[in-house]
Amino acid sequence: MRRRAAAVLVLLLTGCSTGPALENRSAVTAAPGDSHRLTVGSAGFTESDLLAQMYALLLEQAGYKTSLLTVANRELYEPALESGQIDVVPEYAATFADWLNAKTNGADAAPVGSPDLDATMTALRRLAAPRGLTVLDAGRAVDQNAFAVSASYARQHDLETLSDLGASDLKVRLAAGDECVQRPYCEPGLKKTYGIDVTGVDPKGVGTTQAKKAVQSGQDQMVLTTTTDATLTDFGLVLLADDKHLQNADYVVPVVNRSRAGSEGVTQALGKLNDVLTTADLAAMNQQVDSWRRLAKDVARTYLEDKGLLT
């Protein structure tokens, strides 16, 4: 589900590091550590950039010196997080839990991410701890798979939830990725959990412009996207609520390198975001960057100032 952009640097492949110098690393290995120079990582897509900018601003407010580093995929940034090249990164609970589980127990390991946030967080923390990583508390914001239909289609058939669609007996052609026909959260889950009559999957990708246009035009009836998609209204689309909780608990969670950023100071600074940031807030900020072409740093600062978290 997670979106990816091109990496803006390949620091990890060149052997450079934004962590402590080799001669100083022994001084920051005590757990939990409290380095006052922290590198905040981003995975290179809009939402990750926004979260990383907010993390950096909150840490600076708390007295830390920060720098930002963009690395476009987990295969690079997760080892960098373990090594201390990156100290803090925004993650998604269920997705990261399943990724670490596959890395630890093999690609065929049974998934540990689930719609249950508590169970997902327990599994995630158990997998992260041996790697020197601490997973901080999840907030209210969640970026999980979601399904949208055209607003006119929803009005015509009185649809607000996926259960409503299942009860309607309407035949639905779904715009999504190729993998949708097998993934339990997609076509099989829609049929089993909601009784939706999915007649076929139109392989136009997850939340792509092409997929949304297909639903807008009536070629398809529903599109697989995400809960923080900022462009749905541009195509006249609305989300149907996942009222039976088919999707996994992909709540936003900060993950830190314990030996460098495992202190109470870091936990408190980043925890302030949990009290205010919502899924709707993330979608609105994504829209400002993606549709209005504002800089992620400016959007992040304005949001934190509006919420009284920056002085």
mmCIF file of C-alpha atoms in Angstrom:
data_model
loop_
_atom_site.group_PDB
_atom_site.id
_atom_site.type_symbol
_atom_site.label_atom_id
_atom_site.label_comp_id
_atom_site.label_asym_id
_atom_site.label_seq_id
_atom_site.Cartn_x
_atom_site.Cartn_y
_atom_site.Cartn_z
ATOM 1 C CA MET A 1 0.000 0.000 0.000
ATOM 2 C CA ARG A 2 2.719 2.397 0.831
ATOM 3 C CA ARG A 3 3.618 4.839 -1.937
ATOM 4 C CA ARG A 4 7.209 5.312 -2.996
ATOM 5 C CA ALA A 5 9.118 8.067 -4.795
ATOM 6 C CA ALA A 6 12.624 8.117 -6.227
ATOM 7 C CA ALA A 7 15.342 8.317 -3.605
ATOM 8 C CA VAL A 8 16.932 11.730 -3.313
ATOM 9 C CA LEU A 9 20.158 10.296 -2.008
ATOM 10 C CA VAL A 10 21.891 6.959 -1.760
ATOM 11 C CA LEU A 11 23.834 7.723 1.385
ATOM 12 C CA LEU A 12 23.502 4.210 2.691
ATOM 13 C CA LEU A 13 25.123 2.710 -0.356
ATOM 14 C CA THR A 14 28.128 5.004 -0.245
ATOM 15 C CA GLY A 15 29.013 4.320 3.363
ATOM 16 C CA CYS A 16 28.391 7.897 4.516
ATOM 17 C CA SER A 17 26.503 8.499 7.711
ATOM 18 C CA THR A 18 24.542 11.255 9.321
ATOM 19 C CA GLY A 19 24.844 9.470 12.672
ATOM 20 C CA PRO A 20 27.699 9.979 15.129
ATOM 21 C CA ALA A 21 31.276 9.757 13.898
ATOM 22 C CA LEU A 22 32.831 6.334 14.268
ATOM 23 C CA GLU A 23 35.133 7.494 17.049
ATOM 24 C CA ASN A 24 32.153 8.803 19.013
ATOM 25 C CA ARG A 25 29.692 5.963 18.612
ATOM 26 C CA SER A 26 30.731 4.218 21.808
ATOM 27 C CA ALA A 27 29.556 7.288 23.713
ATOM 28 C CA VAL A 28 25.963 6.931 22.515
ATOM 29 C CA THR A 29 25.414 3.196 22.707
ATOM 30 C CA ALA A 30 23.884 3.213 26.186
ATOM 31 C CA ALA A 31 20.170 2.436 26.080
ATOM 32 C CA PRO A 32 18.028 4.420 26.012
ATOM 33 C CA GLY A 33 20.173 7.142 24.505
ATOM 34 C CA ASP A 34 19.589 10.859 24.185
ATOM 35 C CA SER A 35 21.702 12.255 21.365
ATOM 36 C CA HIS A 36 20.947 15.924 20.864
ATOM 37 C CA ARG A 37 21.682 15.765 17.143
ATOM 38 C CA LEU A 38 19.046 13.636 15.468
ATOM 39 C CA THR A 39 18.408 12.642 11.868
ATOM 40 C CA VAL A 40 14.742 12.318 10.941
ATOM 41 C CA GLY A 41 14.011 10.015 8.015
ATOM 42 C CA SER A 42 11.364 10.298 5.317
ATOM 43 C CA ALA A 43 10.317 7.632 2.821
ATOM 44 C CA GLY A 44 10.030 10.227 0.059
ATOM 45 C CA PHE A 45 6.273 10.497 -0.523
ATOM 46 C CA THR A 46 4.198 13.518 0.485
ATOM 47 C CA GLU A 47 2.729 12.206 3.719
ATOM 48 C CA SER A 48 6.040 10.830 4.967
ATOM 49 C CA ASP A 49 7.699 14.164 4.166
ATOM 50 C CA LEU A 50 5.028 16.019 6.148
ATOM 51 C CA LEU A 51 5.358 13.736 9.149
ATOM 52 C CA ALA A 52 9.149 13.953 9.081
ATOM 53 C CA GLN A 53 8.979 17.748 8.955
ATOM 54 C CA MET A 54 6.603 17.828 11.924
ATOM 55 C CA TYR A 55 8.818 15.442 13.896
ATOM 56 C CA ALA A 56 11.860 17.626 13.210
ATOM 57 C CA LEU A 57 10.059 20.826 14.226
ATOM 58 C CA LEU A 58 8.760 19.283 17.460
ATOM 59 C CA LEU A 59 12.198 17.936 18.332
ATOM 60 C CA GLU A 60 13.793 21.321 17.661
ATOM 61 C CA GLN A 61 11.179 22.920 19.899
ATOM 62 C CA ALA A 62 12.328 20.493 22.609
ATOM 63 C CA GLY A 63 15.966 21.525 22.195
ATOM 64 C CA TYR A 64 17.294 18.957 19.722
ATOM 65 C CA LYS A 65 19.294 19.737 16.598
ATOM 66 C CA THR A 66 17.782 17.936 13.616
ATOM 67 C CA SER A 67 18.500 17.133 9.990
ATOM 68 C CA LEU A 68 16.275 15.390 7.462
ATOM 69 C CA LEU A 69 17.189 12.476 5.233
ATOM 70 C CA THR A 70 15.018 11.021 2.459
ATOM 71 C CA VAL A 71 15.426 7.339 1.573
ATOM 72 C CA ALA A 72 12.751 5.886 -0.648
ATOM 73 C CA ASN A 73 12.227 2.351 0.628
ATOM 74 C CA ARG A 74 12.315 0.274 3.788
ATOM 75 C CA GLU A 75 15.016 -2.000 2.424
ATOM 76 C CA LEU A 76 17.361 0.988 2.826
ATOM 77 C CA TYR A 77 15.957 3.103 5.638
ATOM 78 C CA GLU A 78 15.180 0.345 8.140
ATOM 79 C CA PRO A 79 18.829 -0.851 8.333
ATOM 80 C CA ALA A 80 19.841 2.814 8.559
ATOM 81 C CA LEU A 81 17.494 3.188 11.510
ATOM 82 C CA GLU A 82 19.067 0.174 13.213
ATOM 83 C CA SER A 83 22.588 1.499 12.645
ATOM 84 C CA GLY A 84 21.874 5.047 13.803
ATOM 85 C CA GLN A 85 22.276 6.698 10.403
ATOM 86 C CA ILE A 86 18.623 7.607 10.871
ATOM 87 C CA ASP A 87 17.335 8.199 14.397
ATOM 88 C CA VAL A 88 13.599 8.738 13.929
ATOM 89 C CA VAL A 89 11.193 7.762 11.156
ATOM 90 C CA PRO A 90 7.396 7.895 10.734
ATOM 91 C CA GLU A 91 5.952 4.444 10.116
ATOM 92 C CA TYR A 92 2.610 2.639 9.828
ATOM 93 C CA ALA A 93 1.924 0.063 12.519
ATOM 94 C CA ALA A 94 0.508 -2.934 10.652
ATOM 95 C CA THR A 95 2.594 -2.493 7.513
ATOM 96 C CA PHE A 96 5.838 -2.152 9.458
ATOM 97 C CA ALA A 97 4.943 -5.073 11.729
ATOM 98 C CA ASP A 98 4.402 -7.357 8.743
ATOM 99 C CA TRP A 99 7.581 -6.082 7.066
ATOM 100 C CA LEU A 100 9.718 -6.772 10.145
ATOM 101 C CA ASN A 101 8.003 -10.129 10.597
ATOM 102 C CA ALA A 102 8.875 -11.165 7.045
ATOM 103 C CA LYS A 103 12.446 -9.957 7.519
ATOM 104 C CA THR A 104 12.777 -11.894 10.780
ATOM 105 C CA ASN A 105 10.783 -15.026 10.034
ATOM 106 C CA GLY A 106 10.777 -15.261 6.250
ATOM 107 C CA ALA A 107 8.532 -14.101 3.438
ATOM 108 C CA ASP A 108 6.047 -16.908 4.091
ATOM 109 C CA ALA A 109 5.532 -16.017 7.766
ATOM 110 C CA ALA A 110 1.907 -15.519 8.778
ATOM 111 C CA PRO A 111 1.052 -11.797 8.984
ATOM 112 C CA VAL A 112 1.065 -10.225 12.448
ATOM 113 C CA GLY A 113 -0.586 -6.951 11.447
ATOM 114 C CA SER A 114 -4.344 -6.926 11.939
ATOM 115 C CA PRO A 115 -7.284 -4.541 12.378
ATOM 116 C CA ASP A 116 -6.658 -4.770 16.158
ATOM 117 C CA LEU A 117 -4.305 -1.898 17.030
ATOM 118 C CA ASP A 118 -3.289 -3.269 20.436
ATOM 119 C CA ALA A 119 -2.403 -6.699 19.037
ATOM 120 C CA THR A 120 -0.576 -5.109 16.118
ATOM 121 C CA MET A 121 1.451 -2.811 18.375
ATOM 122 C CA THR A 122 2.364 -5.702 20.675
ATOM 123 C CA ALA A 123 3.647 -7.728 17.722
ATOM 124 C CA LEU A 124 5.460 -4.724 16.247
ATOM 125 C CA ARG A 125 7.255 -3.875 19.483
ATOM 126 C CA ARG A 126 8.268 -7.502 19.994
ATOM 127 C CA LEU A 127 9.848 -7.571 16.533
ATOM 128 C CA ALA A 128 11.437 -4.121 16.790
ATOM 129 C CA ALA A 129 13.091 -4.443 20.213
ATOM 130 C CA PRO A 130 15.791 -7.005 19.268
ATOM 131 C CA ARG A 131 16.822 -4.685 16.451
ATOM 132 C CA GLY A 132 17.463 -1.804 18.839
ATOM 133 C CA LEU A 133 14.284 -0.004 17.801
ATOM 134 C CA THR A 134 11.613 1.516 20.010
ATOM 135 C CA VAL A 135 8.096 2.016 18.685
ATOM 136 C CA LEU A 136 6.395 4.999 20.304
ATOM 137 C CA ASP A 137 2.659 5.196 20.889
ATOM 138 C CA ALA A 138 0.279 5.458 17.952
ATOM 139 C CA GLY A 139 -1.882 8.539 17.662
ATOM 140 C CA ARG A 140 -5.300 9.019 16.075
ATOM 141 C CA ALA A 141 -4.182 9.314 12.448
ATOM 142 C CA VAL A 142 -4.410 6.222 10.275
ATOM 143 C CA ASP A 143 -3.455 5.762 6.632
ATOM 144 C CA GLN A 144 -4.963 2.487 5.576
ATOM 145 C CA ASN A 145 -6.479 1.018 2.455
ATOM 146 C CA ALA A 146 -9.917 2.398 1.653
ATOM 147 C CA PHE A 147 -12.539 2.193 -1.065
ATOM 148 C CA ALA A 148 -14.205 5.103 -2.837
ATOM 149 C CA VAL A 149 -17.143 5.474 -5.193
ATOM 150 C CA SER A 150 -18.455 8.483 -7.068
ATOM 151 C CA ALA A 151 -20.517 10.852 -4.947
ATOM 152 C CA SER A 152 -23.400 10.569 -7.419
ATOM 153 C CA TYR A 153 -23.307 6.763 -7.243
ATOM 154 C CA ALA A 154 -23.343 6.924 -3.430
ATOM 155 C CA ARG A 155 -26.338 9.290 -3.448
ATOM 156 C CA GLN A 156 -28.221 7.248 -6.032
ATOM 157 C CA HIS A 157 -27.889 4.032 -4.032
ATOM 158 C CA ASP A 158 -27.871 5.532 -0.523
ATOM 159 C CA LEU A 159 -24.349 4.300 0.283
ATOM 160 C CA GLU A 160 -22.280 5.407 3.251
ATOM 161 C CA THR A 161 -20.519 2.189 4.252
ATOM 162 C CA LEU A 162 -19.156 -0.924 2.601
ATOM 163 C CA SER A 163 -21.939 -2.824 4.359
ATOM 164 C CA ASP A 164 -24.450 -0.639 2.516
ATOM 165 C CA LEU A 165 -22.819 -1.604 -0.774
ATOM 166 C CA GLY A 166 -22.905 -5.288 0.098
ATOM 167 C CA ALA A 167 -26.570 -5.105 1.027
ATOM 168 C CA SER A 168 -27.412 -3.307 -2.220
ATOM 169 C CA ASP A 169 -26.611 -6.368 -4.397
ATOM 170 C CA LEU A 170 -25.016 -4.040 -6.933
ATOM 171 C CA LYS A 171 -22.422 -5.502 -9.261
ATOM 172 C CA VAL A 172 -19.099 -3.746 -8.759
ATOM 173 C CA ARG A 173 -16.081 -3.526 -11.021
ATOM 174 C CA LEU A 174 -13.110 -2.460 -8.909
ATOM 175 C CA ALA A 175 -10.188 -0.303 -10.040
ATOM 176 C CA ALA A 176 -7.129 -1.496 -8.086
ATOM 177 C CA GLY A 177 -3.738 -3.158 -8.406
ATOM 178 C CA ASP A 178 -3.203 -6.619 -9.888
ATOM 179 C CA GLU A 179 -2.617 -8.058 -6.428
ATOM 180 C CA CYS A 180 -6.160 -7.153 -5.351
ATOM 181 C CA VAL A 181 -7.547 -10.453 -6.619
ATOM 182 C CA GLN A 182 -5.514 -12.304 -3.979
ATOM 183 C CA ARG A 183 -5.022 -9.899 -1.069
ATOM 184 C CA PRO A 184 -7.388 -10.614 1.857
ATOM 185 C CA TYR A 185 -8.100 -6.906 2.387
ATOM 186 C CA CYS A 186 -9.162 -6.447 -1.246
ATOM 187 C CA GLU A 187 -11.429 -8.530 -3.515
ATOM 188 C CA PRO A 188 -11.589 -11.658 -1.287
ATOM 189 C CA GLY A 189 -12.240 -9.554 1.823
ATOM 190 C CA LEU A 190 -14.888 -7.427 0.146
ATOM 191 C CA LYS A 191 -16.726 -10.583 -0.855
ATOM 192 C CA LYS A 192 -16.292 -12.486 2.418
ATOM 193 C CA THR A 193 -16.678 -9.677 4.954
ATOM 194 C CA TYR A 194 -19.187 -7.464 3.175
ATOM 195 C CA GLY A 195 -20.852 -9.700 0.578
ATOM 196 C CA ILE A 196 -19.990 -7.235 -2.195
ATOM 197 C CA ASP A 197 -20.475 -8.656 -5.691
ATOM 198 C CA VAL A 198 -17.078 -7.804 -7.213
ATOM 199 C CA THR A 199 -17.376 -8.842 -10.849
ATOM 200 C CA GLY A 200 -13.780 -8.055 -11.734
ATOM 201 C CA VAL A 201 -10.655 -6.065 -10.948
ATOM 202 C CA ASP A 202 -9.580 -3.381 -13.402
ATOM 203 C CA PRO A 203 -5.762 -3.285 -12.946
ATOM 204 C CA LYS A 204 -5.228 0.465 -12.944
ATOM 205 C CA GLY A 205 -3.252 0.667 -9.688
ATOM 206 C CA VAL A 206 -3.938 1.831 -6.145
ATOM 207 C CA GLY A 207 -5.359 5.343 -6.041
ATOM 208 C CA THR A 208 -3.884 6.334 -9.393
ATOM 209 C CA THR A 209 -5.335 9.120 -11.521
ATOM 210 C CA GLN A 210 -6.261 6.546 -14.140
ATOM 211 C CA ALA A 211 -8.135 4.450 -11.565
ATOM 212 C CA LYS A 212 -10.036 7.439 -10.182
ATOM 213 C CA LYS A 213 -11.000 8.625 -13.649
ATOM 214 C CA ALA A 214 -12.386 5.164 -14.407
ATOM 215 C CA VAL A 215 -14.744 5.463 -11.430
ATOM 216 C CA GLN A 216 -15.546 9.087 -12.192
ATOM 217 C CA SER A 217 -16.625 8.126 -15.719
ATOM 218 C CA GLY A 218 -18.615 5.083 -14.602
ATOM 219 C CA GLN A 219 -16.314 2.601 -16.334
ATOM 220 C CA ASP A 220 -15.658 1.143 -12.862
ATOM 221 C CA GLN A 221 -17.816 1.518 -9.772
ATOM 222 C CA MET A 222 -15.204 1.586 -6.993
ATOM 223 C CA VAL A 223 -11.499 2.327 -6.525
ATOM 224 C CA LEU A 224 -8.961 1.097 -3.994
ATOM 225 C CA THR A 225 -7.191 4.092 -2.459
ATOM 226 C CA THR A 226 -6.175 5.213 1.063
ATOM 227 C CA THR A 227 -7.853 7.055 3.923
ATOM 228 C CA THR A 228 -5.596 10.099 3.518
ATOM 229 C CA ASP A 229 -6.009 10.438 -0.258
ATOM 230 C CA ALA A 230 -6.005 14.194 -0.855
ATOM 231 C CA THR A 231 -7.514 14.217 -4.347
ATOM 232 C CA LEU A 232 -10.797 12.315 -4.042
ATOM 233 C CA THR A 233 -12.943 15.448 -4.264
ATOM 234 C CA ASP A 234 -11.110 16.472 -7.445
ATOM 235 C CA PHE A 235 -12.673 13.416 -9.098
ATOM 236 C CA GLY A 236 -16.059 13.661 -7.351
ATOM 237 C CA LEU A 237 -15.342 10.597 -5.211
ATOM 238 C CA VAL A 238 -16.220 9.741 -1.605
ATOM 239 C CA LEU A 239 -14.972 7.042 0.740
ATOM 240 C CA LEU A 240 -17.254 4.271 1.980
ATOM 241 C CA ALA A 241 -16.659 3.549 5.665
ATOM 242 C CA ASP A 242 -14.956 0.253 6.538
ATOM 243 C CA ASP A 243 -17.575 -0.373 9.213
ATOM 244 C CA LYS A 244 -16.609 -4.015 9.800
ATOM 245 C CA HIS A 245 -12.890 -3.212 10.061
ATOM 246 C CA LEU A 246 -11.546 -5.241 7.175
ATOM 247 C CA GLN A 247 -8.389 -3.139 6.911
ATOM 248 C CA ASN A 248 -5.326 -3.446 9.107
ATOM 249 C CA ALA A 249 -4.438 -0.940 11.826
ATOM 250 C CA ASP A 250 -2.023 1.230 9.866
ATOM 251 C CA TYR A 251 -1.874 4.005 12.447
ATOM 252 C CA VAL A 252 0.995 6.444 12.226
ATOM 253 C CA VAL A 253 3.749 5.573 14.711
ATOM 254 C CA PRO A 254 7.182 7.109 15.266
ATOM 255 C CA VAL A 255 9.971 4.529 15.367
ATOM 256 C CA VAL A 256 13.293 5.508 16.945
ATOM 257 C CA ASN A 257 16.772 4.118 17.334
ATOM 258 C CA ARG A 258 16.755 3.291 21.049
ATOM 259 C CA SER A 259 20.446 3.964 21.702
ATOM 260 C CA ARG A 260 20.296 7.451 20.170
ATOM 261 C CA ALA A 261 16.694 8.618 20.502
ATOM 262 C CA GLY A 262 15.089 6.413 23.131
ATOM 263 C CA SER A 263 14.890 9.116 25.784
ATOM 264 C CA GLU A 264 11.831 10.498 27.510
ATOM 265 C CA GLY A 265 12.593 13.859 25.930
ATOM 266 C CA VAL A 266 12.103 12.476 22.411
ATOM 267 C CA THR A 267 9.038 10.490 23.471
ATOM 268 C CA GLN A 268 7.376 13.548 24.993
ATOM 269 C CA ALA A 269 8.232 15.826 22.085
ATOM 270 C CA LEU A 270 6.766 13.484 19.452
ATOM 271 C CA GLY A 271 3.886 12.414 21.674
ATOM 272 C CA LYS A 272 2.407 15.907 21.493
ATOM 273 C CA LEU A 273 1.343 15.184 17.938
ATOM 274 C CA ASN A 274 -0.779 12.233 19.062
ATOM 275 C CA ASP A 275 -3.225 14.507 20.849
ATOM 276 C CA VAL A 276 -4.079 16.556 17.762
ATOM 277 C CA LEU A 277 -3.221 14.849 14.456
ATOM 278 C CA THR A 278 -6.171 13.107 12.800
ATOM 279 C CA THR A 279 -6.640 11.215 9.553
ATOM 280 C CA ALA A 280 -8.567 14.176 8.156
ATOM 281 C CA ASP A 281 -5.702 16.505 9.096
ATOM 282 C CA LEU A 282 -3.239 14.349 7.172
ATOM 283 C CA ALA A 283 -5.501 14.263 4.121
ATOM 284 C CA ALA A 284 -5.866 18.062 4.228
ATOM 285 C CA MET A 285 -2.110 18.571 4.476
ATOM 286 C CA ASN A 286 -1.480 16.105 1.658
ATOM 287 C CA GLN A 287 -3.872 18.145 -0.458
ATOM 288 C CA GLN A 288 -2.032 21.374 0.275
ATOM 289 C CA VAL A 289 1.217 19.828 -0.960
ATOM 290 C CA ASP A 290 -0.082 17.715 -3.847
ATOM 291 C CA SER A 291 -2.820 19.977 -5.216
ATOM 292 C CA TRP A 292 -1.896 23.451 -4.011
ATOM 293 C CA ARG A 293 1.864 22.959 -4.486
ATOM 294 C CA ARG A 294 2.823 24.239 -1.059
ATOM 295 C CA LEU A 295 6.117 23.100 0.476
ATOM 296 C CA ALA A 296 5.819 20.268 3.007
ATOM 297 C CA LYS A 297 7.935 22.204 5.507
ATOM 298 C CA ASP A 298 5.636 25.234 5.336
ATOM 299 C CA VAL A 299 2.476 23.141 5.630
ATOM 300 C CA ALA A 300 3.908 21.244 8.607
ATOM 301 C CA ARG A 301 4.953 24.418 10.418
ATOM 302 C CA THR A 302 1.609 26.130 9.853
ATOM 303 C CA TYR A 303 -0.267 23.095 11.151
ATOM 304 C CA LEU A 304 1.807 22.866 14.338
ATOM 305 C CA GLU A 305 1.505 26.583 14.940
ATOM 306 C CA ASP A 306 -2.259 26.453 14.461
ATOM 307 C CA LYS A 307 -2.458 23.640 17.003
ATOM 308 C CA GLY A 308 -0.361 25.571 19.516
ATOM 309 C CA LEU A 309 2.538 23.112 19.412
ATOM 310 C CA LEU A 310 5.117 25.628 18.179
ATOM 311 C CA THR A 311 5.882 28.963 19.800
#
